[in-house]
């Protein structure tokens, strides 16, 4: 069953057509990877899905609902979480606060209840606090819990960002180059975690990734892009041997 | 160094983490409650004044320190709170009703000012709020039937259920009580989703959006709340000065408010109190300095605002996290001695965002 469908998406910045008529579907419960050389439009595609960019033409549907005109903050409520290529964490706050912020979509209290910290607000805080701990356990972040983001090593920040996205309890998780800046061991750990996320939490993962090893290990299907257009879609081995893909990476 | 063993999640939610904090804050509460027994009339008045500044500071801190939006227009909210309250009192509205009404009125104005702020940050927002302050001042000067224009208006004494609170001791307790409530409300806000949304908007708008936070609503809420606290301070301020005139609220007042939160320490409520103490002591220090220093220095025109500006700049350069930030560093230095790393508090990103290209 398809969880996400994109139909003929296009966007251009000035004269540059960053994404041209891209169509793809993400099936429920799979790991879907997007590969391509630098400047292929992979991150742009993610920004279209998170609605940071306005699409020029085409449409997107998530879980059967059209999201082409939905404002960006509604995307998270609908169940799409994402991470960023160069990590966009809340720098001055601790890991714990970062993860608690992600629970915003689940809030049941409003301003007045928060100001007075009514019993409902307290119950909600305790509930959020407990759920945060599940994610910390899953990704082994215990030792960083109380530390401010500013002092964390890059690899840990990457993991905190994934943890924060998981705290949204999404149906679809978009990972933008999760392995960039990680060492080979950390990348290997990452592949196990991605499998855990898909199998244990039942979250569908879509990722932009350059590390072909990681892509081949975890992905069910791969979409290859170059210069804003789709070259091919298929399983990892198929894509790695596809003539168009080889040409895009290696030249003629 | 204290290690707190946590055994339940409520410890992360409660206001005080451990008994040490309970003891020291309890001692502080006792000290301010018993202060009227030892302090004379003048000092009680000064303390009450300091509390009023701190209430306004709570408002500005929520906006500048927690939401990352600068305002040079908060003197206007102070003025609107003061005038609205005084006008309501002259219309025969009882004090206990007039204070919340004036506060709510400020919140509405703040919400409206927040609307254009959605598209602005940093220096542009500072200029826009400055413009708002000028407009508000103009309205106050010219709307004579309500504000008395340049002649000003007398503020009726605060009376609660027939009790006159204008004496130094009752007024001291009134200000202390409202400050305590304001700090309590702000603390509650910061440990619940609304306050965390402010922080998210401050640190990364893109990320905040992808966490499902509605930027427009969050910024407007921040403006409204900030204006409400500052307006609340304004209602007390009107009683403190007794007679309202337009020259009580100028751009310099706005700058003093901003100075208070920056010097105190952006992003901390303790900083508000430190900043208010600093602001309360500064005029005394200047007065003493005038006596000590050679006469020609004391006679330089514009010495006071000049000093305010200089102090603001020096803090921004050398201690962007203010007095509270310095205190946290000193405490950490002792905690971690001899392993303290200077880089722990290296500045990652600016709060005021003027240096950031969006």
Coordinates of C-alpha atoms in Angstrom, one line a residue:
Chain A
X1 CA 0.0 0.0 0.0
X2 CA 1.4 3.4 -0.8
X3 CA 1.8 5.8 2.1
X4 CA 3.0 8.7 0.1
X5 CA 2.5 9.6 -3.6
X6 CA 4.2 12.4 -5.5
X7 CA 2.9 13.2 -9.0
X8 CA 4.9 15.3 -11.5
X9 CA 6.4 17.6 -8.9
X10 CA 8.3 20.6 -10.3
X11 CA 9.9 23.6 -8.8
X12 CA 12.3 26.2 -10.2
X13 CA 14.4 28.9 -8.6
X14 CA 14.7 31.7 -11.1
X15 CA 15.9 30.0 -14.3
X16 CA 17.1 26.9 -12.6
X17 CA 14.7 24.0 -12.7
X18 CA 15.7 22.2 -9.5
X19 CA 13.1 19.5 -9.8
X20 CA 11.3 18.5 -13.0
X21 CA 8.3 16.3 -13.2
X22 CA 9.3 13.9 -10.4
X23 CA 6.9 11.2 -9.6
X24 CA 7.3 8.5 -7.0
X25 CA 5.5 6.5 -4.4
X26 CA 6.6 5.4 -1.0
X27 CA 5.1 2.2 0.3
X28 CA 4.0 1.7 3.8
X29 CA 6.7 0.0 5.9
X30 CA 9.6 0.2 3.5
X31 CA 12.9 2.1 3.4
X32 CA 13.0 4.3 0.4
X33 CA 16.3 5.9 -0.6
X34 CA 17.0 8.8 -2.9
X35 CA 20.4 9.0 -4.4
X36 CA 22.1 11.2 -6.9
X37 CA 25.1 13.4 -7.5
X38 CA 25.4 16.8 -5.8
X39 CA 22.9 19.3 -7.1
X40 CA 20.5 16.5 -8.3
X41 CA 17.6 18.1 -6.3
X42 CA 17.3 15.5 -3.6
X43 CA 17.2 17.9 -0.7
X44 CA 14.9 20.2 -2.7
X45 CA 12.6 17.2 -3.1
X46 CA 12.5 16.8 0.7
X47 CA 11.9 20.5 1.1
X48 CA 8.9 20.2 -1.2
X49 CA 7.5 17.3 0.8
X50 CA 7.9 19.3 4.1
X51 CA 6.3 22.2 2.3
X52 CA 9.2 24.6 2.9
X53 CA 9.1 25.2 -0.8
X54 CA 6.0 25.9 -2.8
X55 CA 5.6 23.5 -5.7
X56 CA 5.2 25.0 -9.2
X57 CA 3.2 22.1 -10.5
X58 CA 2.3 18.6 -9.6
X59 CA 0.7 17.2 -6.5
X60 CA 1.5 15.2 -3.4
X61 CA -0.7 13.0 -1.3
X62 CA 0.1 11.5 2.1
X63 CA -2.1 8.7 3.5
X64 CA -4.7 9.5 0.9
X65 CA -4.9 13.2 1.7
X66 CA -3.7 15.8 -0.7
X67 CA -1.0 17.9 1.0
X68 CA 0.1 20.1 -1.9
X69 CA -1.4 23.2 -0.2
X70 CA -1.0 22.4 3.5
X71 CA 1.1 24.8 5.6
X72 CA 4.5 23.5 6.8
X73 CA 3.6 23.2 10.5
X74 CA 0.5 21.0 9.6
X75 CA 2.8 18.5 7.9
X76 CA 4.2 17.4 11.2
X77 CA 0.8 17.0 12.7
X78 CA -0.2 14.8 9.8
X79 CA 2.7 12.4 10.6
X80 CA 5.7 13.4 8.5
X81 CA 8.9 14.1 10.5
X82 CA 12.2 15.1 9.1
X83 CA 15.9 15.7 9.9
X84 CA 18.2 18.1 8.2
X85 CA 21.4 17.7 6.3
X86 CA 23.5 19.9 8.6
X87 CA 21.4 19.4 11.8
X88 CA 18.9 22.0 12.9
X89 CA 18.7 21.5 16.6
X90 CA 17.7 23.9 19.3
X91 CA 21.3 24.8 20.2
X92 CA 20.9 26.5 23.6
X93 CA 18.8 23.7 25.1
X94 CA 19.5 20.3 26.5
X95 CA 18.8 17.1 24.6
X96 CA 15.9 16.5 26.9
X97 CA 14.3 19.9 26.0
X98 CA 14.9 19.3 22.3
X99 CA 13.0 16.0 22.5
X100 CA 10.2 17.5 24.6
X101 CA 9.7 20.3 22.0
X102 CA 9.0 17.6 19.5
X103 CA 6.0 16.6 21.5
X104 CA 4.4 19.9 20.6
X105 CA 2.1 18.1 18.1
X106 CA 0.7 16.0 20.8
X107 CA -0.2 18.8 23.2
X108 CA -3.6 18.8 24.7
X109 CA -3.3 22.0 26.8
X110 CA -3.7 25.6 25.7
X111 CA -2.2 28.8 26.9
X112 CA -4.2 29.3 30.1
X113 CA -3.7 25.7 31.3
X114 CA 0.1 26.2 30.7
X115 CA 0.2 29.5 32.5
X116 CA -1.4 28.1 35.6
X117 CA 0.1 24.7 35.2
X118 CA -3.2 23.0 35.9
X119 CA -3.3 19.3 36.8
X120 CA -3.9 18.5 33.1
X121 CA -0.7 20.3 32.2
X122 CA 1.3 18.4 34.8
X123 CA -0.1 15.0 33.7
X124 CA 0.8 15.9 30.1
X125 CA 4.3 16.8 31.1
X126 CA 4.8 13.6 32.9
X127 CA 3.4 11.7 30.0
X128 CA 5.8 13.5 27.5
X129 CA 8.7 12.9 29.8
X130 CA 8.0 9.2 29.9
X131 CA 7.6 9.0 26.1
X132 CA 10.9 10.9 25.6
X133 CA 12.6 8.2 27.7
X134 CA 11.5 5.5 25.3
X135 CA 13.2 7.2 22.4
X136 CA 16.3 7.9 24.5
X137 CA 16.4 4.2 25.3
X138 CA 15.9 3.1 21.7
X139 CA 18.8 5.3 20.4
X140 CA 21.1 4.9 23.5
X141 CA 21.2 8.7 24.2
X142 CA 21.2 8.3 28.0
X143 CA 24.6 9.8 28.6
X144 CA 23.7 13.0 26.6
X145 CA 20.3 13.5 28.2
X146 CA 21.0 16.6 30.3
X147 CA 23.7 18.1 28.0
X148 CA 23.2 21.2 26.0
X149 CA 23.3 20.6 22.2
X150 CA 26.1 23.2 21.8
X151 CA 28.6 20.9 23.5
X152 CA 27.7 17.7 21.7
X153 CA 29.9 16.0 19.1
X154 CA 28.5 16.0 15.5
X155 CA 27.7 12.3 15.5
X156 CA 25.6 12.7 18.7
X157 CA 23.8 15.6 17.2
X158 CA 22.8 13.6 14.3
X159 CA 21.3 10.9 16.5
X160 CA 19.6 13.5 18.7
X161 CA 18.0 14.9 15.5
X162 CA 16.7 11.5 14.6
X163 CA 15.5 11.0 18.1
X164 CA 13.7 14.3 18.0
X165 CA 12.0 13.3 14.8
X166 CA 10.9 10.0 16.4
X167 CA 9.3 11.9 19.3
X168 CA 6.8 13.3 16.8
X169 CA 5.7 9.7 16.5
X170 CA 5.4 10.0 12.7
X171 CA 4.2 7.6 10.1
X172 CA 6.8 8.7 7.6
X173 CA 10.4 9.8 8.6
X174 CA 12.5 11.8 6.1
X175 CA 16.2 11.5 6.8
X176 CA 18.4 14.0 4.9
X177 CA 21.8 12.4 4.6
X178 CA 21.8 10.7 8.0
X179 CA 25.3 9.3 7.6
X180 CA 27.1 12.5 6.6
X181 CA 29.8 13.3 9.1
X182 CA 29.6 9.9 10.8
X183 CA 32.5 7.5 11.0
X184 CA 32.2 4.0 9.6
X185 CA 31.2 2.5 13.0
X186 CA 28.6 5.1 13.6
X187 CA 27.2 4.5 10.1
X188 CA 27.0 0.8 10.8
X189 CA 25.1 1.5 14.0
X190 CA 22.8 3.8 12.0
X191 CA 21.9 1.0 9.7
X192 CA 20.8 -1.1 12.6
X193 CA 18.8 1.8 14.1
X194 CA 17.0 2.4 10.8
X195 CA 16.0 -1.3 10.7
X196 CA 14.8 -1.0 14.3
X197 CA 12.8 2.1 13.4
X198 CA 11.1 0.4 10.6
X199 CA 10.5 -3.0 12.2
X200 CA 9.8 -2.1 15.8
X201 CA 8.1 1.2 15.5
X202 CA 6.5 0.6 12.2
X203 CA 7.6 3.9 10.7
X204 CA 8.3 4.2 7.0
X205 CA 11.6 5.7 6.2
X206 CA 12.6 7.8 3.2
X207 CA 16.2 9.0 3.1
X208 CA 18.6 11.0 1.0
X209 CA 21.9 9.3 1.2
X210 CA 25.3 9.2 -0.5
X211 CA 26.8 6.2 1.3
X212 CA 26.0 3.4 -1.2
X213 CA 26.9 0.8 1.4
X214 CA 24.2 2.0 3.8
X215 CA 21.7 2.4 0.9
X216 CA 22.3 -1.1 -0.3
X217 CA 22.1 -2.5 3.3
X218 CA 18.8 -1.0 4.4
X219 CA 16.8 0.1 1.4
X220 CA 14.0 -1.8 -0.1
X221 CA 13.8 0.6 -3.1
X222 CA 16.0 3.3 -4.5
X223 CA 15.2 6.3 -6.6
X224 CA 18.1 7.8 -8.6
X225 CA 18.1 11.4 -9.6
X226 CA 20.3 13.7 -11.6
X227 CA 19.7 17.3 -12.6
X228 CA 16.3 17.4 -11.2
X229 CA 14.9 14.4 -13.1
X230 CA 14.3 10.8 -12.1
X231 CA 16.8 8.4 -13.7
X232 CA 15.4 5.2 -12.4
X233 CA 13.6 3.5 -9.6
X234 CA 14.1 0.0 -8.4
X235 CA 15.8 -2.3 -5.9
X236 CA 19.4 -1.3 -4.8
X237 CA 21.3 -3.8 -7.0
X238 CA 19.2 -2.9 -10.0
X239 CA 19.9 0.8 -9.5
X240 CA 23.7 0.3 -8.9
X241 CA 23.9 -1.4 -12.3
X242 CA 21.6 0.9 -14.2
X243 CA 23.4 2.4 -17.2
X244 CA 21.8 5.9 -16.7
X245 CA 22.8 6.0 -13.1
X246 CA 26.4 4.9 -13.9
X247 CA 26.5 7.7 -16.6
X248 CA 25.3 10.3 -14.1
X249 CA 28.0 9.4 -11.6
X250 CA 30.9 8.5 -13.8
X251 CA 30.3 10.3 -17.0
X252 CA 30.3 8.7 -20.4
Chain B
X1 CA 29.4 19.1 43.0
X2 CA 25.9 17.9 43.6
X3 CA 24.6 14.9 41.8
X4 CA 20.8 14.6 42.0
X5 CA 19.6 11.0 41.9
X6 CA 16.3 11.1 40.0
X7 CA 13.8 8.5 40.8
X8 CA 10.7 9.8 39.0
X9 CA 9.8 12.0 36.1
X10 CA 8.1 14.5 38.4
X11 CA 11.5 15.7 39.5
X12 CA 12.1 17.0 36.0
X13 CA 8.7 18.7 36.0
X14 CA 8.7 20.3 39.5
X15 CA 9.9 23.9 39.9
X16 CA 12.7 22.9 42.4
X17 CA 15.1 20.1 41.5
X18 CA 16.4 19.4 45.0
X19 CA 16.1 20.5 48.6
X20 CA 19.1 22.8 48.4
X21 CA 17.2 25.0 45.9
X22 CA 14.1 24.8 48.1
X23 CA 16.1 26.0 51.1
X24 CA 17.8 29.0 49.4
X25 CA 14.7 30.2 47.6
X26 CA 12.7 29.7 50.8
X27 CA 15.3 31.9 52.6
X28 CA 15.0 34.5 49.9
X29 CA 11.2 34.5 50.2
X30 CA 11.5 34.9 54.0
X31 CA 13.9 37.8 53.6
X32 CA 11.7 39.8 51.2
X33 CA 8.6 39.1 53.3
X34 CA 10.3 40.3 56.5
X35 CA 12.0 43.3 54.8
X36 CA 9.4 45.8 55.8
X37 CA 10.3 45.1 59.5
X38 CA 13.8 46.5 59.0
X39 CA 13.8 48.8 56.0
X40 CA 12.6 52.4 56.2
X41 CA 10.1 54.1 54.0
X42 CA 12.6 55.2 51.3
X43 CA 14.1 51.7 50.8
X44 CA 10.7 50.0 50.8
X45 CA 9.7 52.4 48.0
X46 CA 12.9 51.6 46.1
X47 CA 12.3 47.8 46.5
X48 CA 8.8 48.1 45.3
X49 CA 10.1 50.1 42.3
X50 CA 12.6 47.3 41.6
X51 CA 9.8 44.7 41.7
X52 CA 7.8 46.7 39.2
X53 CA 10.8 46.8 36.8
X54 CA 11.2 43.0 37.3
X55 CA 7.5 42.4 36.3
X56 CA 8.0 44.4 33.1
X57 CA 11.3 42.5 32.7
X58 CA 9.5 39.1 32.8
X59 CA 7.5 40.3 29.9
X60 CA 10.4 41.5 27.9
X61 CA 12.4 38.4 28.7
X62 CA 9.7 36.1 27.3
X63 CA 9.9 38.0 24.1
X64 CA 13.7 38.8 23.7
X65 CA 15.3 36.0 25.8
X66 CA 13.0 33.2 25.0
X67 CA 11.4 33.9 21.6
X68 CA 14.3 35.8 20.2
X69 CA 12.4 38.8 19.1
X70 CA 13.7 42.3 20.0
X71 CA 11.5 45.1 21.0
X72 CA 12.4 48.7 21.5
X73 CA 8.7 49.6 22.1
X74 CA 8.0 48.2 25.5
X75 CA 7.8 51.6 27.1
X76 CA 4.6 51.9 25.1
X77 CA 3.1 48.8 26.8
X78 CA 4.1 50.2 30.2
X79 CA 2.4 53.4 29.3
X80 CA -0.7 51.8 27.9
X81 CA -1.0 49.6 31.0
X82 CA -0.6 52.7 33.2
X83 CA -3.0 54.9 31.4
X84 CA -5.7 52.3 30.8
X85 CA -5.5 51.4 34.5
X86 CA -5.7 55.0 35.6
X87 CA -8.5 55.8 33.3
X88 CA -10.5 52.8 34.4
X89 CA -10.0 53.8 38.1
X90 CA -11.2 57.4 37.4
X91 CA -14.3 55.8 35.7
X92 CA -15.0 54.1 39.0
X93 CA -13.9 50.6 38.1
X94 CA -12.6 48.9 41.3
X95 CA -8.8 48.2 41.5
X96 CA -9.1 44.4 41.5
X97 CA -11.0 44.6 38.2
X98 CA -9.1 47.4 36.6
X99 CA -5.7 45.7 36.8
X100 CA -6.7 42.5 34.9
X101 CA -8.7 44.7 32.4
X102 CA -5.7 46.9 31.6
X103 CA -3.5 43.9 31.4
X104 CA -5.8 42.2 28.9
X105 CA -6.0 45.4 26.9
X106 CA -2.2 45.4 26.6
X107 CA -2.3 41.8 25.5
X108 CA -4.6 42.6 22.7
X109 CA -2.5 45.6 21.6
X110 CA 0.6 43.3 21.9
X111 CA -1.1 40.7 19.7
X112 CA -1.8 43.3 17.0
X113 CA 1.8 44.6 17.2
X114 CA 3.0 41.0 16.8
X115 CA 1.2 40.6 13.5
X116 CA 3.6 42.7 11.4
X117 CA 6.4 41.3 13.4
X118 CA 5.8 37.9 11.7
X119 CA 7.9 38.9 8.7
X120 CA 10.6 40.8 10.6
X121 CA 13.5 39.9 12.8
X122 CA 16.5 41.5 14.4
X123 CA 17.2 45.2 13.6
X124 CA 14.1 45.6 11.4
X125 CA 11.8 44.4 14.2
X126 CA 13.6 46.8 16.6
X127 CA 12.9 49.7 14.3
X128 CA 9.3 48.7 13.8
X129 CA 8.6 48.4 17.5
X130 CA 10.4 51.7 18.0
X131 CA 7.9 53.2 15.5
X132 CA 5.0 51.7 17.4
X133 CA 6.4 53.3 20.6
X134 CA 6.4 56.7 18.9
X135 CA 2.9 56.3 17.6
X136 CA 1.6 55.2 21.1
X137 CA 3.3 58.3 22.6
X138 CA 1.7 60.5 20.0
X139 CA -1.7 59.1 20.7
X140 CA -1.2 59.6 24.5
X141 CA -0.1 63.2 24.0
X142 CA -3.1 64.0 21.8
X143 CA -6.0 62.0 23.1
X144 CA -6.7 64.6 25.8
X145 CA -10.2 63.6 26.8
X146 CA -8.7 60.3 28.1
X147 CA -5.1 60.8 28.9
X148 CA -5.1 64.5 29.8
X149 CA -2.5 65.2 27.1
X150 CA 0.5 67.1 28.2
X151 CA -1.1 68.1 31.5
X152 CA -1.3 64.4 32.5
X153 CA -3.7 62.8 34.9
X154 CA -3.7 62.0 38.5
X155 CA -3.8 58.4 39.4
X156 CA -6.4 57.5 42.2
X157 CA -5.0 55.5 45.1
X158 CA -5.2 51.8 44.9
X159 CA -8.0 50.5 47.2
X160 CA -8.9 46.8 47.6
X161 CA -12.2 46.1 49.4
X162 CA -12.0 49.5 51.1
X163 CA -8.4 49.2 52.1
X164 CA -6.0 51.9 50.8
X165 CA -2.8 50.2 49.6
X166 CA -1.0 53.5 48.9
X167 CA 1.2 53.3 52.1
X168 CA 4.8 52.1 51.6
X169 CA 4.2 48.7 53.4
X170 CA 1.0 47.7 51.6
X171 CA 2.3 48.8 48.3
X172 CA 5.5 46.9 48.9
X173 CA 3.5 43.7 49.5
X174 CA 1.3 44.4 46.5
X175 CA 4.3 44.7 44.1
X176 CA 6.0 41.7 45.7
X177 CA 2.8 39.6 45.4
X178 CA 2.3 40.5 41.7
X179 CA 6.0 39.9 40.9
X180 CA 5.8 36.4 42.6
X181 CA 2.7 35.6 40.5
X182 CA 4.3 36.8 37.3
X183 CA 7.4 34.7 37.9
X184 CA 5.3 31.7 38.8
X185 CA 3.3 32.1 35.6
X186 CA 6.4 32.5 33.5
X187 CA 8.0 29.5 35.1
X188 CA 4.9 27.4 34.4
X189 CA 4.9 28.6 30.8
X190 CA 8.5 27.6 30.3
X191 CA 7.9 24.0 31.6
X192 CA 4.9 23.5 29.2
X193 CA 4.5 23.3 25.4
X194 CA 3.8 27.0 24.9
X195 CA 7.1 28.1 26.5
X196 CA 9.0 25.4 24.7
X197 CA 7.5 26.6 21.4
X198 CA 8.9 30.1 22.1
X199 CA 12.4 28.5 22.6
X200 CA 12.0 26.5 19.4
X201 CA 11.2 29.6 17.4
X202 CA 14.2 31.4 18.9
X203 CA 16.7 28.7 18.1
X204 CA 15.6 27.5 14.7
X205 CA 12.5 28.6 12.8
X206 CA 12.9 26.0 10.2
X207 CA 13.1 23.3 12.8
X208 CA 10.3 24.7 14.8
X209 CA 8.0 24.4 11.8
X210 CA 9.0 20.9 11.1
X211 CA 8.1 20.1 14.7
X212 CA 4.6 21.3 14.0
X213 CA 4.9 24.7 15.6
X214 CA 2.8 27.4 14.0
X215 CA 5.3 30.3 13.7
X216 CA 2.7 33.0 13.3
X217 CA 0.6 32.0 16.3
X218 CA 3.6 31.4 18.5
X219 CA 5.1 34.8 17.7
X220 CA 1.8 36.6 18.3
X221 CA 1.2 34.8 21.5
X222 CA 4.7 35.8 22.7
X223 CA 4.0 39.4 21.8
X224 CA 0.7 39.3 23.6
X225 CA 2.0 37.7 26.7
X226 CA 5.0 40.0 26.8
X227 CA 2.8 43.1 26.4
X228 CA 0.5 41.7 29.1
X229 CA 3.2 41.4 31.7
X230 CA 4.7 44.8 30.9
X231 CA 1.2 46.3 31.0
X232 CA 0.7 44.7 34.4
X233 CA 3.9 46.4 35.5
X234 CA 2.5 49.6 34.1
X235 CA -0.6 49.5 36.3
X236 CA 1.6 49.4 39.4
X237 CA 4.0 51.9 37.9
X238 CA 1.1 54.4 37.6
X239 CA 0.6 54.2 41.4
X240 CA 4.3 54.5 42.0
X241 CA 4.6 57.8 40.2
X242 CA 1.1 59.0 41.2
X243 CA 0.7 61.4 38.3
X244 CA 0.9 60.2 34.7
X245 CA 2.4 62.5 32.0
X246 CA 3.8 61.5 28.6
X247 CA 7.4 62.3 29.5
X248 CA 7.4 59.4 32.0
X249 CA 7.5 56.9 29.1
X250 CA 10.1 57.6 26.5
X251 CA 12.4 55.7 24.2
X252 CA 14.9 55.8 27.0
X253 CA 12.5 53.7 29.1
X254 CA 12.4 51.1 26.4
X255 CA 16.2 51.0 26.2
X256 CA 16.4 50.7 30.0
X257 CA 14.0 47.7 29.8
X258 CA 16.1 46.1 27.1
X259 CA 19.2 46.9 29.1
X260 CA 17.7 45.1 32.1
X261 CA 17.1 41.8 30.3
X262 CA 20.5 41.9 28.5
X263 CA 22.5 42.8 31.5
X264 CA 20.6 40.3 33.7
X265 CA 21.1 37.5 31.2
X266 CA 19.0 36.6 28.2
X267 CA 17.2 33.3 28.5
X268 CA 16.8 33.2 32.3
X269 CA 14.2 34.4 34.7
X270 CA 16.8 34.9 37.4
X271 CA 18.4 37.3 35.0
X272 CA 15.3 39.5 35.1
X273 CA 15.7 40.0 38.8
X274 CA 19.5 40.6 38.5
X275 CA 18.8 43.1 35.8
X276 CA 16.2 44.9 37.8
X277 CA 18.6 45.1 40.8
X278 CA 21.2 46.4 38.4
X279 CA 18.9 49.0 37.0
X280 CA 17.8 50.0 40.5
X281 CA 21.3 50.5 41.7
X282 CA 22.7 52.2 38.5
X283 CA 21.2 55.7 39.2
X284 CA 22.6 55.6 42.8
X285 CA 26.0 54.6 41.4
X286 CA 25.9 57.4 38.9
X287 CA 24.9 59.9 41.7
X288 CA 27.8 58.7 43.9
X289 CA 30.1 58.8 40.9
X290 CA 29.2 62.4 40.2
X291 CA 30.3 63.4 43.7
X292 CA 33.5 61.5 43.6
X293 CA 34.7 62.3 40.1
X294 CA 36.0 65.7 38.9
X295 CA 33.2 68.1 38.4
X296 CA 33.7 68.5 34.6
X297 CA 32.9 64.7 34.1
X298 CA 29.7 65.0 36.1
X299 CA 28.6 67.9 34.0
X300 CA 28.9 66.1 30.6
X301 CA 25.4 66.4 29.0
X302 CA 23.6 63.1 28.4
X303 CA 25.9 61.3 30.8
X304 CA 23.2 58.9 32.0
X305 CA 21.8 57.7 28.7
X306 CA 25.3 57.5 27.4
X307 CA 26.3 55.2 30.2
X308 CA 23.3 53.0 29.6
X309 CA 24.3 52.6 26.0
X310 CA 27.9 51.9 26.8
X311 CA 27.0 49.3 29.4
X312 CA 24.6 47.6 26.9
X313 CA 27.3 47.4 24.3
X314 CA 30.0 46.2 26.7
X315 CA 27.7 43.4 27.9
X316 CA 26.8 42.4 24.4
X317 CA 30.5 42.1 23.5
X318 CA 32.0 40.6 26.7
X319 CA 29.2 38.7 28.4
X320 CA 26.2 38.2 26.0
X321 CA 24.6 36.0 28.6
X322 CA 24.6 38.7 31.2
X323 CA 25.0 38.5 35.0
X324 CA 23.2 35.2 35.2
X325 CA 25.4 33.7 32.5
X326 CA 28.5 34.8 34.4
X327 CA 27.1 33.3 37.6
X328 CA 26.4 30.0 35.8
X329 CA 30.0 29.9 34.5
X330 CA 31.5 30.7 37.9
X331 CA 29.4 28.0 39.5
X332 CA 30.4 25.5 36.8
X333 CA 34.1 26.5 37.2
X334 CA 33.9 25.6 40.9
X335 CA 31.9 22.4 40.2
X336 CA 34.3 21.1 37.6
X337 CA 37.6 22.4 39.1
X338 CA 40.2 21.8 37.8
X339 CA 38.6 20.4 34.6
X340 CA 36.6 23.4 33.4
X341 CA 36.7 23.9 29.6
X342 CA 36.5 27.4 28.3
X343 CA 34.8 26.2 25.2
X344 CA 31.7 25.0 27.1
X345 CA 30.0 28.3 26.8
X346 CA 31.5 29.4 23.5
X347 CA 28.8 31.3 21.7
X348 CA 27.2 29.2 19.0
X349 CA 24.5 31.5 17.7
X350 CA 23.3 34.9 18.6
X351 CA 20.1 35.5 20.4
X352 CA 19.4 38.8 18.7
X353 CA 19.8 37.4 15.2
X354 CA 21.0 40.6 13.8
X355 CA 24.2 38.9 12.6
X356 CA 22.3 36.0 11.0
X357 CA 21.4 36.0 7.4
X358 CA 18.1 34.3 6.9

